[in-house]
Amino acid sequence: MAFPNKKGTPFMTLRREGRRGRLAIGFALIGSAATVVALAAPAQAQEGEILLAGSPEAVEGSYIVMLKDGARSQSAEVAHNYGGKVRATYESSINGFSVTMSESQARKLAADDAVEFVQANQKIRALDVQPNPPSWGLDPMPRSLS
């Protein structure tokens, strides 16, 4: 049996309410500590894939970005959001642009919703050896036809 205190409420009721109060404070402290830890951890941006990034012909710091349909005329804005500088804009053959930026910036750009893909720019070379004699796609006429 619980004996009433000076205020007339049973002693066990006060003890039970005190325990509940301490539990509520404990959970509140745990929740606020978890919030502080979550806010203190740096938010990592999603990163996408850069096509042909490991190629021996890849040009360091130069990328071609293809935008998704409906993302026209956003090249400067999209590149600026990730710290890049637009070098050229493509509108007739593809919807995209050429940009210079670091690889980490390009990976973050590749994860953007407006971007279809990011590809490392590539070095290309003209064929410097010509067959002798050159073919030009012309074959001699057979003697039987002449």
JSON list of C-alpha atoms in Angstrom, two decimals:
[
{"chain": "A", "resi": 1, "resn": "MET", "atom": "CA", "xyz": [0.00, 0.00, 0.00]},
{"chain": "A", "resi": 2, "resn": "ALA", "atom": "CA", "xyz": [1.26, 3.45, -0.89]},
{"chain": "A", "resi": 3, "resn": "PHE", "atom": "CA", "xyz": [1.31, 6.05, 1.81]},
{"chain": "A", "resi": 4, "resn": "PRO", "atom": "CA", "xyz": [0.28, 9.56, 0.85]},
{"chain": "A", "resi": 5, "resn": "ASN", "atom": "CA", "xyz": [2.80, 12.37, 1.09]},
{"chain": "A", "resi": 6, "resn": "LYS", "atom": "CA", "xyz": [2.17, 15.82, 2.51]},
{"chain": "A", "resi": 7, "resn": "LYS", "atom": "CA", "xyz": [0.19, 16.83, -0.60]},
{"chain": "A", "resi": 8, "resn": "GLY", "atom": "CA", "xyz": [-2.11, 13.84, -0.29]},
{"chain": "A", "resi": 9, "resn": "THR", "atom": "CA", "xyz": [-0.90, 11.94, -3.40]},
{"chain": "A", "resi": 10, "resn": "PRO", "atom": "CA", "xyz": [0.36, 8.38, -2.99]},
{"chain": "A", "resi": 11, "resn": "PHE", "atom": "CA", "xyz": [4.18, 8.06, -2.80]},
{"chain": "A", "resi": 12, "resn": "MET", "atom": "CA", "xyz": [4.39, 5.43, -5.58]},
{"chain": "A", "resi": 13, "resn": "THR", "atom": "CA", "xyz": [2.60, 7.69, -8.02]},
{"chain": "A", "resi": 14, "resn": "LEU", "atom": "CA", "xyz": [5.26, 10.39, -7.57]},
{"chain": "A", "resi": 15, "resn": "ARG", "atom": "CA", "xyz": [8.04, 7.84, -7.99]},
{"chain": "A", "resi": 16, "resn": "ARG", "atom": "CA", "xyz": [6.48, 6.47, -11.19]},
{"chain": "A", "resi": 17, "resn": "GLU", "atom": "CA", "xyz": [6.01, 9.96, -12.64]},
{"chain": "A", "resi": 18, "resn": "GLY", "atom": "CA", "xyz": [9.61, 10.84, -11.76]},
{"chain": "A", "resi": 19, "resn": "ARG", "atom": "CA", "xyz": [10.85, 7.74, -13.61]},
{"chain": "A", "resi": 20, "resn": "ARG", "atom": "CA", "xyz": [8.79, 8.64, -16.66]},
{"chain": "A", "resi": 21, "resn": "GLY", "atom": "CA", "xyz": [10.16, 12.16, -16.60]},
{"chain": "A", "resi": 22, "resn": "ARG", "atom": "CA", "xyz": [13.74, 10.90, -16.40]},
{"chain": "A", "resi": 23, "resn": "LEU", "atom": "CA", "xyz": [13.09, 8.52, -19.33]},
{"chain": "A", "resi": 24, "resn": "ALA", "atom": "CA", "xyz": [11.61, 11.33, -21.39]},
{"chain": "A", "resi": 25, "resn": "ILE", "atom": "CA", "xyz": [14.63, 13.55, -20.68]},
{"chain": "A", "resi": 26, "resn": "GLY", "atom": "CA", "xyz": [16.99, 10.67, -21.52]},
{"chain": "A", "resi": 27, "resn": "PHE", "atom": "CA", "xyz": [15.30, 10.04, -24.87]},
{"chain": "A", "resi": 28, "resn": "ALA", "atom": "CA", "xyz": [15.32, 13.76, -25.62]},
{"chain": "A", "resi": 29, "resn": "LEU", "atom": "CA", "xyz": [19.07, 13.92, -24.91]},
{"chain": "A", "resi": 30, "resn": "ILE", "atom": "CA", "xyz": [19.75, 10.89, -27.12]},
{"chain": "A", "resi": 31, "resn": "GLY", "atom": "CA", "xyz": [17.66, 12.39, -29.93]},
{"chain": "A", "resi": 32, "resn": "SER", "atom": "CA", "xyz": [19.41, 15.75, -29.73]},
{"chain": "A", "resi": 33, "resn": "ALA", "atom": "CA", "xyz": [22.83, 14.06, -29.64]},
{"chain": "A", "resi": 34, "resn": "ALA", "atom": "CA", "xyz": [21.94, 12.08, -32.78]},
{"chain": "A", "resi": 35, "resn": "THR", "atom": "CA", "xyz": [20.83, 15.30, -34.47]},
{"chain": "A", "resi": 36, "resn": "VAL", "atom": "CA", "xyz": [24.11, 17.02, -33.60]},
{"chain": "A", "resi": 37, "resn": "VAL", "atom": "CA", "xyz": [26.12, 14.07, -34.97]},
{"chain": "A", "resi": 38, "resn": "ALA", "atom": "CA", "xyz": [24.05, 14.03, -38.18]},
{"chain": "A", "resi": 39, "resn": "LEU", "atom": "CA", "xyz": [24.53, 17.77, -38.69]},
{"chain": "A", "resi": 40, "resn": "ALA", "atom": "CA", "xyz": [28.24, 17.65, -37.89]},
{"chain": "A", "resi": 41, "resn": "ALA", "atom": "CA", "xyz": [28.92, 14.94, -40.48]},
{"chain": "A", "resi": 42, "resn": "PRO", "atom": "CA", "xyz": [29.60, 16.52, -43.88]},
{"chain": "A", "resi": 43, "resn": "ALA", "atom": "CA", "xyz": [26.86, 15.85, -46.38]},
{"chain": "A", "resi": 44, "resn": "GLN", "atom": "CA", "xyz": [28.32, 13.90, -49.26]},
{"chain": "A", "resi": 45, "resn": "ALA", "atom": "CA", "xyz": [26.87, 14.74, -52.63]},
{"chain": "A", "resi": 46, "resn": "GLN", "atom": "CA", "xyz": [25.98, 11.88, -54.90]},
{"chain": "A", "resi": 47, "resn": "GLU", "atom": "CA", "xyz": [28.49, 11.09, -57.57]},
{"chain": "A", "resi": 48, "resn": "GLY", "atom": "CA", "xyz": [27.84, 9.74, -61.02]},
{"chain": "A", "resi": 49, "resn": "GLU", "atom": "CA", "xyz": [30.00, 7.91, -63.54]},
{"chain": "A", "resi": 50, "resn": "ILE", "atom": "CA", "xyz": [32.24, 9.60, -66.09]},
{"chain": "A", "resi": 51, "resn": "LEU", "atom": "CA", "xyz": [32.35, 7.67, -69.36]},
{"chain": "A", "resi": 52, "resn": "LEU", "atom": "CA", "xyz": [35.82, 6.96, -70.83]},
{"chain": "A", "resi": 53, "resn": "ALA", "atom": "CA", "xyz": [37.51, 8.51, -67.77]},
{"chain": "A", "resi": 54, "resn": "GLY", "atom": "CA", "xyz": [40.18, 5.79, -67.63]},
{"chain": "A", "resi": 55, "resn": "SER", "atom": "CA", "xyz": [41.00, 5.98, -71.32]},
{"chain": "A", "resi": 56, "resn": "PRO", "atom": "CA", "xyz": [44.65, 6.70, -72.23]},
{"chain": "A", "resi": 57, "resn": "GLU", "atom": "CA", "xyz": [43.36, 9.34, -74.67]},
{"chain": "A", "resi": 58, "resn": "ALA", "atom": "CA", "xyz": [41.25, 11.19, -72.04]},
{"chain": "A", "resi": 59, "resn": "VAL", "atom": "CA", "xyz": [41.94, 14.93, -71.75]},
{"chain": "A", "resi": 60, "resn": "GLU", "atom": "CA", "xyz": [42.39, 15.83, -68.08]},
{"chain": "A", "resi": 61, "resn": "GLY", "atom": "CA", "xyz": [39.86, 18.36, -66.80]},
{"chain": "A", "resi": 62, "resn": "SER", "atom": "CA", "xyz": [37.82, 18.47, -70.03]},
{"chain": "A", "resi": 63, "resn": "TYR", "atom": "CA", "xyz": [34.39, 16.85, -70.32]},
{"chain": "A", "resi": 64, "resn": "ILE", "atom": "CA", "xyz": [31.45, 16.63, -72.71]},
{"chain": "A", "resi": 65, "resn": "VAL", "atom": "CA", "xyz": [28.07, 16.77, -70.99]},
{"chain": "A", "resi": 66, "resn": "MET", "atom": "CA", "xyz": [24.87, 15.58, -72.65]},
{"chain": "A", "resi": 67, "resn": "LEU", "atom": "CA", "xyz": [21.68, 16.97, -71.12]},
{"chain": "A", "resi": 68, "resn": "LYS", "atom": "CA", "xyz": [18.38, 15.11, -70.91]},
{"chain": "A", "resi": 69, "resn": "ASP", "atom": "CA", "xyz": [15.47, 16.08, -73.17]},
{"chain": "A", "resi": 70, "resn": "GLY", "atom": "CA", "xyz": [13.75, 19.21, -71.95]},
{"chain": "A", "resi": 71, "resn": "ALA", "atom": "CA", "xyz": [16.93, 20.58, -70.33]},
{"chain": "A", "resi": 72, "resn": "ARG", "atom": "CA", "xyz": [17.75, 22.99, -73.19]},
{"chain": "A", "resi": 73, "resn": "SER", "atom": "CA", "xyz": [19.58, 26.22, -72.51]},
{"chain": "A", "resi": 74, "resn": "GLN", "atom": "CA", "xyz": [20.62, 25.15, -69.01]},
{"chain": "A", "resi": 75, "resn": "SER", "atom": "CA", "xyz": [24.26, 24.48, -69.85]},
{"chain": "A", "resi": 76, "resn": "ALA", "atom": "CA", "xyz": [25.75, 27.58, -68.22]},
{"chain": "A", "resi": 77, "resn": "GLU", "atom": "CA", "xyz": [23.59, 27.23, -65.12]},
{"chain": "A", "resi": 78, "resn": "VAL", "atom": "CA", "xyz": [24.28, 23.50, -64.70]},
{"chain": "A", "resi": 79, "resn": "ALA", "atom": "CA", "xyz": [28.04, 23.95, -65.20]},
{"chain": "A", "resi": 80, "resn": "HIS", "atom": "CA", "xyz": [28.17, 26.95, -62.85]},
{"chain": "A", "resi": 81, "resn": "ASN", "atom": "CA", "xyz": [26.40, 24.98, -60.09]},
{"chain": "A", "resi": 82, "resn": "TYR", "atom": "CA", "xyz": [29.33, 22.54, -60.04]},
{"chain": "A", "resi": 83, "resn": "GLY", "atom": "CA", "xyz": [32.17, 25.03, -60.53]},
{"chain": "A", "resi": 84, "resn": "GLY", "atom": "CA", "xyz": [32.77, 24.37, -64.23]},
{"chain": "A", "resi": 85, "resn": "LYS", "atom": "CA", "xyz": [33.43, 26.71, -67.14]},
{"chain": "A", "resi": 86, "resn": "VAL", "atom": "CA", "xyz": [31.49, 26.13, -70.36]},
{"chain": "A", "resi": 87, "resn": "ARG", "atom": "CA", "xyz": [33.77, 26.02, -73.40]},
{"chain": "A", "resi": 88, "resn": "ALA", "atom": "CA", "xyz": [31.22, 25.24, -76.14]},
{"chain": "A", "resi": 89, "resn": "THR", "atom": "CA", "xyz": [27.48, 24.62, -76.35]},
{"chain": "A", "resi": 90, "resn": "TYR", "atom": "CA", "xyz": [26.03, 21.98, -78.70]},
{"chain": "A", "resi": 91, "resn": "GLU", "atom": "CA", "xyz": [22.42, 22.36, -79.81]},
{"chain": "A", "resi": 92, "resn": "SER", "atom": "CA", "xyz": [21.99, 20.98, -83.33]},
{"chain": "A", "resi": 93, "resn": "SER", "atom": "CA", "xyz": [23.47, 17.48, -83.11]},
{"chain": "A", "resi": 94, "resn": "ILE", "atom": "CA", "xyz": [23.21, 16.85, -79.36]},
{"chain": "A", "resi": 95, "resn": "ASN", "atom": "CA", "xyz": [21.80, 18.75, -76.43]},
{"chain": "A", "resi": 96, "resn": "GLY", "atom": "CA", "xyz": [24.90, 19.41, -74.39]},
{"chain": "A", "resi": 97, "resn": "PHE", "atom": "CA", "xyz": [28.10, 21.32, -73.81]},
{"chain": "A", "resi": 98, "resn": "SER", "atom": "CA", "xyz": [31.84, 21.05, -73.28]},
{"chain": "A", "resi": 99, "resn": "VAL", "atom": "CA", "xyz": [33.11, 22.05, -69.86]},
{"chain": "A", "resi": 100, "resn": "THR", "atom": "CA", "xyz": [36.40, 22.32, -67.96]},
{"chain": "A", "resi": 101, "resn": "MET", "atom": "CA", "xyz": [36.38, 21.25, -64.31]},
{"chain": "A", "resi": 102, "resn": "SER", "atom": "CA", "xyz": [38.02, 18.83, -61.89]},
{"chain": "A", "resi": 103, "resn": "GLU", "atom": "CA", "xyz": [37.18, 15.13, -61.95]},
{"chain": "A", "resi": 104, "resn": "SER", "atom": "CA", "xyz": [35.37, 15.29, -58.59]},
{"chain": "A", "resi": 105, "resn": "GLN", "atom": "CA", "xyz": [33.22, 18.19, -59.85]},
{"chain": "A", "resi": 106, "resn": "ALA", "atom": "CA", "xyz": [32.46, 16.23, -63.03]},
{"chain": "A", "resi": 107, "resn": "ARG", "atom": "CA", "xyz": [31.37, 13.18, -60.99]},
{"chain": "A", "resi": 108, "resn": "LYS", "atom": "CA", "xyz": [28.95, 15.35, -59.02]},
{"chain": "A", "resi": 109, "resn": "LEU", "atom": "CA", "xyz": [27.71, 16.92, -62.26]},
{"chain": "A", "resi": 110, "resn": "ALA", "atom": "CA", "xyz": [27.10, 13.42, -63.68]},
{"chain": "A", "resi": 111, "resn": "ALA", "atom": "CA", "xyz": [24.63, 12.77, -60.83]},
{"chain": "A", "resi": 112, "resn": "ASP", "atom": "CA", "xyz": [22.56, 15.89, -61.62]},
{"chain": "A", "resi": 113, "resn": "ASP", "atom": "CA", "xyz": [18.94, 15.25, -62.67]},
{"chain": "A", "resi": 114, "resn": "ALA", "atom": "CA", "xyz": [19.28, 17.35, -65.84]},
{"chain": "A", "resi": 115, "resn": "VAL", "atom": "CA", "xyz": [22.33, 15.39, -67.08]},
{"chain": "A", "resi": 116, "resn": "GLU", "atom": "CA", "xyz": [22.07, 12.33, -69.33]},
{"chain": "A", "resi": 117, "resn": "PHE", "atom": "CA", "xyz": [25.81, 11.52, -69.11]},
{"chain": "A", "resi": 118, "resn": "VAL", "atom": "CA", "xyz": [29.27, 13.03, -68.70]},
{"chain": "A", "resi": 119, "resn": "GLN", "atom": "CA", "xyz": [32.13, 11.79, -70.87]},
{"chain": "A", "resi": 120, "resn": "ALA", "atom": "CA", "xyz": [35.81, 12.62, -70.64]},
{"chain": "A", "resi": 121, "resn": "ASN", "atom": "CA", "xyz": [36.96, 14.52, -73.72]},
{"chain": "A", "resi": 122, "resn": "GLN", "atom": "CA", "xyz": [39.31, 12.43, -75.89]},
{"chain": "A", "resi": 123, "resn": "LYS", "atom": "CA", "xyz": [42.40, 13.17, -77.95]},
{"chain": "A", "resi": 124, "resn": "ILE", "atom": "CA", "xyz": [42.01, 12.12, -81.57]},
{"chain": "A", "resi": 125, "resn": "ARG", "atom": "CA", "xyz": [44.64, 11.81, -84.24]},
{"chain": "A", "resi": 126, "resn": "ALA", "atom": "CA", "xyz": [44.44, 11.90, -88.01]},
{"chain": "A", "resi": 127, "resn": "LEU", "atom": "CA", "xyz": [45.85, 8.93, -89.83]},
{"chain": "A", "resi": 128, "resn": "ASP", "atom": "CA", "xyz": [49.36, 9.99, -90.74]},
{"chain": "A", "resi": 129, "resn": "VAL", "atom": "CA", "xyz": [50.24, 7.08, -93.04]},
{"chain": "A", "resi": 130, "resn": "GLN", "atom": "CA", "xyz": [48.81, 6.97, -96.54]},
{"chain": "A", "resi": 131, "resn": "PRO", "atom": "CA", "xyz": [48.85, 3.70, -98.45]},
{"chain": "A", "resi": 132, "resn": "ASN", "atom": "CA", "xyz": [51.03, 3.74, -101.54]},
{"chain": "A", "resi": 133, "resn": "PRO", "atom": "CA", "xyz": [49.47, 4.01, -104.08]},
{"chain": "A", "resi": 134, "resn": "PRO", "atom": "CA", "xyz": [46.43, 5.76, -102.59]},
{"chain": "A", "resi": 135, "resn": "SER", "atom": "CA", "xyz": [43.13, 4.04, -103.26]},
{"chain": "A", "resi": 136, "resn": "TRP", "atom": "CA", "xyz": [40.71, 6.99, -103.37]},
{"chain": "A", "resi": 137, "resn": "GLY", "atom": "CA", "xyz": [38.00, 4.33, -103.74]},
{"chain": "A", "resi": 138, "resn": "LEU", "atom": "CA", "xyz": [38.60, 4.04, -107.51]},
{"chain": "A", "resi": 139, "resn": "ASP", "atom": "CA", "xyz": [39.22, 0.68, -109.10]},
{"chain": "A", "resi": 140, "resn": "PRO", "atom": "CA", "xyz": [40.70, 0.26, -112.58]},
{"chain": "A", "resi": 141, "resn": "MET", "atom": "CA", "xyz": [38.28, -0.63, -115.33]},
{"chain": "A", "resi": 142, "resn": "PRO", "atom": "CA", "xyz": [38.61, -4.20, -116.57]},
{"chain": "A", "resi": 143, "resn": "ARG", "atom": "CA", "xyz": [40.04, -4.53, -120.13]},
{"chain": "A", "resi": 144, "resn": "SER", "atom": "CA", "xyz": [37.15, -6.65, -121.19]},
{"chain": "A", "resi": 145, "resn": "LEU", "atom": "CA", "xyz": [34.79, -3.65, -120.81]},
{"chain": "A", "resi": 146, "resn": "SER", "atom": "CA", "xyz": [36.94, -1.29, -122.84]}
]
